[in-house]
Tab-separated table of C-alpha atoms in Angstrom:
chain	number	residue	atom	x	y	z
B	1	MET	CA	-6.917	18.693	2.093
B	2	ALA	CA	-4.590	16.356	0.216
B	3	ARG	CA	-4.229	16.962	-3.533
B	4	LEU	CA	-5.460	13.466	-4.487
B	5	GLN	CA	-8.414	13.677	-2.096
B	6	ASP	CA	-9.500	16.953	-3.696
B	7	TYR	CA	-9.079	15.398	-7.160
B	8	TYR	CA	-11.219	12.409	-6.082
B	9	ARG	CA	-14.054	14.625	-4.860
B	10	LYS	CA	-14.071	16.943	-7.893
B	11	ASP	CA	-13.290	14.640	-10.845
B	12	VAL	CA	-13.142	10.915	-10.036
B	13	ILE	CA	-16.633	10.719	-8.525
B	14	LYS	CA	-18.150	12.256	-11.678
B	15	LYS	CA	-16.173	9.926	-13.994
B	16	LEU	CA	-17.099	6.744	-12.107
B	17	LYS	CA	-20.721	7.811	-11.659
B	18	ALA	CA	-21.037	8.273	-15.431
B	19	LYS	CA	-19.125	5.083	-16.291
B	20	PHE	CA	-21.037	2.686	-14.004
B	21	GLY	CA	-24.374	4.542	-13.831
B	22	TYR	CA	-24.488	5.021	-10.066
B	23	LYS	CA	-27.555	6.869	-8.801
B	24	SER	CA	-25.967	8.127	-5.574
B	25	VAL	CA	-22.540	9.529	-4.751
B	26	MET	CA	-22.361	7.024	-1.882
B	27	GLN	CA	-22.329	4.115	-4.380
B	28	VAL	CA	-19.098	5.356	-5.970
B	29	PRO	CA	-16.139	3.253	-4.780
B	30	ARG	CA	-13.452	4.951	-2.714
B	31	VAL	CA	-10.184	4.011	-1.051
B	32	SER	CA	-10.968	3.220	2.599
B	33	LYS	CA	-7.504	2.364	3.954
B	34	ILE	CA	-3.953	1.451	2.992
B	35	THR	CA	-2.021	-1.153	4.978
B	36	LEU	CA	1.777	-1.364	4.883
B	37	ASN	CA	3.390	-4.556	6.155
B	38	MET	CA	6.986	-5.716	6.646
B	39	GLY	CA	7.643	-9.352	7.481
B	40	LEU	CA	10.933	-9.758	9.328
B	41	GLY	CA	12.024	-13.366	9.607
B	42	GLU	CA	15.556	-12.270	10.519
B	43	ALA	CA	14.173	-10.531	13.635
B	44	MET	CA	14.312	-13.833	15.538
B	45	ASP	CA	18.111	-13.687	15.599
B	46	ASP	CA	18.574	-9.955	16.137
B	47	LYS	CA	16.042	-7.812	18.030
B	48	LYS	CA	17.504	-4.553	16.642
B	49	VAL	CA	16.090	-5.464	13.229
B	50	ILE	CA	12.533	-4.763	14.463
B	51	ALA	CA	13.502	-1.287	15.699
B	52	ALA	CA	15.221	-0.408	12.401
B	53	ALA	CA	12.294	-1.695	10.331
B	54	MET	CA	9.771	0.176	12.469
B	55	SER	CA	11.810	3.350	12.028
B	56	ASP	CA	11.796	2.919	8.236
B	57	LEU	CA	8.068	2.172	8.156
B	58	GLU	CA	7.344	5.206	10.344
B	59	LYS	CA	9.212	7.460	7.894
B	60	ILE	CA	7.364	5.970	4.905
B	61	ALA	CA	3.847	6.019	6.383
B	62	GLY	CA	4.065	9.149	8.517
B	63	GLN	CA	2.735	7.403	11.613
B	64	LYS	CA	3.990	4.909	14.158
B	65	PRO	CA	3.765	1.222	13.150
B	66	VAL	CA	2.772	-1.707	15.366
B	67	ALA	CA	4.952	-4.778	15.883
B	68	THR	CA	3.241	-8.000	14.770
B	69	ILE	CA	3.830	-11.045	16.941
B	70	ALA	CA	3.852	-14.768	16.283
B	71	ARG	CA	0.524	-16.394	17.179
B	72	LYS	CA	2.001	-19.818	17.836
B	73	SER	CA	5.364	-21.502	18.229
B	74	ILE	CA	6.927	-23.303	15.259
B	75	ALA	CA	9.897	-25.440	16.260
B	76	GLY	CA	11.161	-25.918	12.687
B	77	PHE	CA	11.642	-22.162	12.330
B	78	LYS	CA	12.916	-21.734	15.920
B	79	LEU	CA	9.984	-19.409	16.515
B	80	ARG	CA	8.261	-18.917	19.860
B	81	GLU	CA	4.787	-17.626	20.581
B	82	ASN	CA	4.495	-13.832	21.150
B	83	TRP	CA	7.885	-13.054	19.559
B	84	PRO	CA	7.894	-10.001	17.254
B	85	ILE	CA	8.209	-11.129	13.612
B	86	GLY	CA	7.202	-8.039	11.656
B	87	CYS	CA	5.535	-4.654	11.723
B	88	LYS	CA	2.529	-3.052	10.077
B	89	VAL	CA	0.745	0.275	9.848
B	90	THR	CA	-2.752	1.158	8.634
B	91	ILE	CA	-3.274	4.654	7.289
B	92	ARG	CA	-6.618	6.315	6.659
B	93	GLY	CA	-8.024	9.714	5.787
B	94	GLU	CA	-5.872	12.589	4.578
B	95	ARG	CA	-2.602	10.806	5.390
B	96	MET	CA	-3.746	7.894	3.210
B	97	TYR	CA	-4.319	10.162	0.196
B	98	GLU	CA	-0.934	11.833	0.710
B	99	PHE	CA	0.747	8.396	0.824
B	100	LEU	CA	-1.134	7.291	-2.316
B	101	ASP	CA	0.016	10.451	-4.096
B	102	ARG	CA	3.666	9.796	-3.133
B	103	LEU	CA	3.322	6.140	-4.172
B	104	ILE	CA	1.991	6.969	-7.646
B	105	SER	CA	4.090	10.021	-8.468
B	106	ILE	CA	7.414	9.320	-6.708
B	107	ALA	CA	7.917	5.731	-5.487
B	108	LEU	CA	6.662	3.707	-8.483
B	109	PRO	CA	8.731	5.650	-11.062
B	110	ARG	CA	11.841	4.999	-8.921
B	111	VAL	CA	11.431	1.201	-9.098
B	112	ARG	CA	14.174	-0.389	-11.175
B	113	ASP	CA	12.981	-1.955	-14.486
B	114	PHE	CA	9.398	-0.851	-13.834
B	115	ARG	CA	6.987	-1.867	-16.601
B	116	GLY	CA	3.659	-1.295	-14.878
B	117	LEU	CA	1.586	-2.962	-12.171
B	118	SER	CA	-0.173	-6.259	-12.799
B	119	ILE	CA	-3.960	-6.235	-12.823
B	120	LYS	CA	-3.877	-9.802	-11.500
B	121	SER	CA	-3.129	-8.518	-7.989
B	122	PHE	CA	-6.787	-7.753	-7.233
B	123	ASP	CA	-8.307	-10.136	-4.692
B	124	GLY	CA	-11.807	-10.497	-6.189
B	125	ARG	CA	-13.408	-8.096	-3.695
B	126	GLY	CA	-11.944	-4.847	-5.011
B	127	ASN	CA	-8.733	-4.710	-2.969
B	128	TYR	CA	-5.291	-4.356	-4.563
B	129	SER	CA	-1.955	-5.620	-3.223
B	130	LEU	CA	1.561	-4.857	-4.370
B	131	GLY	CA	5.010	-5.472	-2.993
B	132	PHE	CA	8.403	-3.810	-3.102
B	133	LYS	CA	11.662	-5.740	-2.840
B	134	GLU	CA	13.420	-2.790	-1.245
B	135	GLN	CA	12.179	0.111	0.848
B	136	ILE	CA	14.608	2.634	-0.684
B	137	VAL	CA	12.218	3.543	-3.521
B	138	PHE	CA	10.578	5.935	-1.055
B	139	PRO	CA	12.455	9.256	-0.867
B	140	GLU	CA	12.004	9.448	2.929
B	141	ILE	CA	14.515	6.622	3.375
B	142	ASP	CA	18.165	7.701	3.255
B	143	TYR	CA	20.175	4.971	1.514
B	144	ASP	CA	23.290	5.645	3.647
B	145	LYS	CA	21.430	5.228	6.953
B	146	ILE	CA	19.678	1.871	6.391
B	147	ASP	CA	21.125	-1.368	7.801
B	148	ALA	CA	19.561	-3.769	5.265
B	149	LEU	CA	17.219	-3.808	2.262
B	150	ARG	CA	13.781	-5.071	3.292
B	151	GLY	CA	10.646	-5.920	1.386
B	152	LEU	CA	7.387	-4.084	1.899
B	153	ASP	CA	3.804	-5.152	1.139
B	154	ILE	CA	1.121	-2.569	0.429
B	155	THR	CA	-2.602	-3.375	0.381
B	156	ILE	CA	-5.065	-0.788	-0.908
B	157	THR	CA	-8.544	-1.517	0.463
B	158	THR	CA	-11.465	-0.023	-1.463
B	159	THR	CA	-15.244	-0.027	-1.075
B	160	ALA	CA	-15.651	-1.373	-4.635
B	161	LYS	CA	-17.908	-4.404	-5.063
B	162	ASN	CA	-15.684	-6.092	-7.659
B	163	ASP	CA	-12.284	-5.871	-9.325
B	164	LYS	CA	-13.544	-4.006	-12.404
B	165	GLU	CA	-14.846	-1.104	-10.285
B	166	ALA	CA	-11.673	-1.057	-8.181
B	167	GLN	CA	-9.493	-1.028	-11.293
B	168	ALA	CA	-11.505	1.890	-12.709
B	169	LEU	CA	-11.027	3.753	-9.406
B	170	LEU	CA	-7.265	3.188	-9.358
B	171	GLU	CA	-6.936	4.035	-13.063
B	172	ALA	CA	-8.737	7.319	-12.340
B	173	PHE	CA	-5.905	8.032	-9.866
B	174	SER	CA	-3.480	7.241	-12.789
B	175	PHE	CA	-2.174	3.948	-11.460
B	176	PRO	CA	0.283	2.569	-14.035
B	177	PHE	CA	-1.257	-0.821	-14.919
B	178	LYS	CA	0.314	-3.092	-17.585
B	179	GLU	CA	-2.858	-4.272	-19.293
B	180	LYS	CA	-5.969	-2.176	-19.561
B	181	ASP	CA	-8.760	-4.758	-19.928
B	182	MET	CA	-9.859	-7.085	-17.115
B	183	GLY	CA	-10.089	-10.621	-18.512
């Protein structure tokens, strides 16, 4: 069992149950999935970009990503329908907790000029999104072997009913937020 998953079951459930007054353990919010996404606009010119990005995402997530394709043609962007324009991967279960542990303890401290995560990135339904400008903050990526710096979007989907519960869940996992109080 992943270290963070064990911590959630032993400590976080008790903390959140006491804080919000849940009657059942099943009411306590939990992380249900984490989605990693890379948009690759430059992939229209060079098809090797998709392969390199998928390789990077596979190293970061620990499982094979899926290429995302354009749903419709857009002449202004010289984009055709069904062309690959990005890649994504959804991780769940034990792998998700291991990724979350690496994100909190290794990747976020390696971000240049890091001053904490904004609490404004919650979507109103208890899900949190954050983005990286470069994928090299993850130790799995070797800086000498990458062809270009690419951005990466991460969405943490929880079962929380609102942002306050989701923030309490992520703070229990020691997420480094800037402000403490939801306004």
